[in-house]
């Protein structure tokens, strides 16, 4: 008997996609390799949420609804801010 692997669907919002492009463009002004690495690392982190959506810690901020968002650090500087609804992970923001 094998275990059933539950995979979540990951959706990167248009806003988060635009934020990633902006961060990468800024980095590319000084270092194209760093910009490429950021894009790759964000995509890999997003893929990891397919299997481990709760790996990020809860985002606690009085301005946000309690227990709605999680955060995942990428490249020691960027935060993927996401929420889990049913079997879907929604990446809403990418902040630095």
Tab-separated table of C-alpha atoms in Angstrom:
chain	number	residue	atom	x	y	z
A	1	UNK	CA	0.000	0.000	0.000
A	2	UNK	CA	1.447	3.333	-1.025
A	3	UNK	CA	0.612	6.678	0.440
A	4	UNK	CA	-1.474	9.103	-1.538
A	5	UNK	CA	0.482	12.221	-2.452
A	6	UNK	CA	-1.603	15.347	-2.168
A	7	UNK	CA	-0.458	18.067	-4.520
A	8	UNK	CA	-1.720	21.591	-4.324
A	9	UNK	CA	-2.272	23.849	-7.284
A	10	UNK	CA	-0.112	26.991	-7.092
A	11	UNK	CA	-1.308	30.212	-8.695
A	12	UNK	CA	0.917	33.275	-8.901
A	13	UNK	CA	-1.303	36.349	-9.076
A	14	UNK	CA	-0.794	38.901	-11.806
A	15	UNK	CA	0.257	41.405	-9.136
A	16	UNK	CA	2.890	39.005	-7.740
A	17	UNK	CA	4.149	38.309	-11.262
A	18	UNK	CA	4.555	42.024	-11.900
A	19	UNK	CA	6.375	42.404	-8.580
A	20	UNK	CA	8.785	39.609	-9.536
A	21	UNK	CA	9.515	41.268	-12.879
A	22	UNK	CA	10.142	44.604	-11.132
A	23	UNK	CA	12.535	43.046	-8.604
A	24	UNK	CA	14.375	41.159	-11.357
A	25	UNK	CA	14.671	44.272	-13.542
A	26	UNK	CA	16.098	46.217	-10.632
A	27	UNK	CA	18.651	43.471	-9.942
A	28	UNK	CA	19.543	43.199	-13.625
A	29	UNK	CA	20.746	46.802	-13.581
A	30	UNK	CA	23.693	45.596	-11.525
A	31	UNK	CA	23.862	41.848	-12.052
A	32	UNK	CA	22.041	39.828	-14.708
A	33	UNK	CA	22.986	36.539	-13.060
A	34	UNK	CA	21.401	37.637	-9.777
A	35	UNK	CA	18.210	38.587	-11.620
A	36	UNK	CA	18.091	35.191	-13.347
A	37	UNK	CA	18.756	33.435	-10.041
A	38	UNK	CA	15.928	35.331	-8.375
A	39	UNK	CA	13.448	34.293	-11.070
A	40	UNK	CA	14.542	30.654	-10.893
A	41	UNK	CA	14.509	30.580	-7.084
A	42	UNK	CA	11.032	32.117	-6.867
A	43	UNK	CA	9.671	29.565	-9.349
A	44	UNK	CA	11.329	26.706	-7.428
A	45	UNK	CA	9.923	28.004	-4.129
A	46	UNK	CA	6.470	28.251	-5.702
A	47	UNK	CA	6.768	24.671	-6.980
A	48	UNK	CA	7.757	23.488	-3.505
A	49	UNK	CA	4.421	24.765	-2.220
A	50	UNK	CA	2.684	22.145	-4.372
A	51	UNK	CA	3.752	19.490	-1.886
A	52	UNK	CA	4.445	21.503	1.256
A	53	UNK	CA	2.089	24.496	1.312
A	54	UNK	CA	2.372	24.944	5.069
A	55	UNK	CA	6.162	25.181	5.043
A	56	UNK	CA	5.997	28.968	5.291
A	57	UNK	CA	5.307	30.567	8.643
A	58	UNK	CA	2.133	32.497	9.359
A	59	UNK	CA	2.287	36.185	8.582
A	60	UNK	CA	1.212	38.158	11.618
A	61	UNK	CA	0.356	41.768	11.011
A	62	UNK	CA	-2.417	43.678	12.771
A	63	UNK	CA	-3.464	45.178	9.427
A	64	UNK	CA	-4.127	41.724	7.929
A	65	UNK	CA	-6.823	39.170	8.710
A	66	UNK	CA	-5.577	36.705	11.331
A	67	UNK	CA	-4.177	33.418	10.008
A	68	UNK	CA	-4.917	34.261	6.373
A	69	UNK	CA	-1.423	34.663	4.939
A	70	UNK	CA	1.827	32.761	5.119
A	71	UNK	CA	5.307	33.898	4.135
A	72	UNK	CA	8.219	32.053	2.592
A	73	UNK	CA	11.692	33.567	2.418
A	74	UNK	CA	13.525	33.295	-0.908
A	75	UNK	CA	17.192	34.250	-1.395
A	76	UNK	CA	17.402	35.651	2.161
A	77	UNK	CA	15.679	38.823	0.994
A	78	UNK	CA	12.382	38.241	-0.791
A	79	UNK	CA	9.117	37.107	0.753
A	80	UNK	CA	6.492	35.121	-1.061
A	81	UNK	CA	3.252	36.087	0.642
A	82	UNK	CA	0.572	33.519	0.011
A	83	UNK	CA	-2.641	31.977	1.238
A	84	UNK	CA	-4.002	28.463	1.099
A	85	UNK	CA	-7.618	27.858	0.117
A	86	UNK	CA	-8.755	24.263	-0.167
A	87	UNK	CA	-6.251	22.586	-2.528
A	88	UNK	CA	-4.888	25.807	-4.006
A	89	UNK	CA	-2.019	28.065	-2.972
A	90	UNK	CA	-2.389	31.678	-4.088
A	91	UNK	CA	0.835	33.696	-4.167
A	92	UNK	CA	-0.429	37.242	-3.807
A	93	UNK	CA	2.744	39.297	-3.251
A	94	UNK	CA	6.504	39.111	-3.653
A	95	UNK	CA	8.140	41.659	-1.361
A	96	UNK	CA	11.710	42.540	-0.512
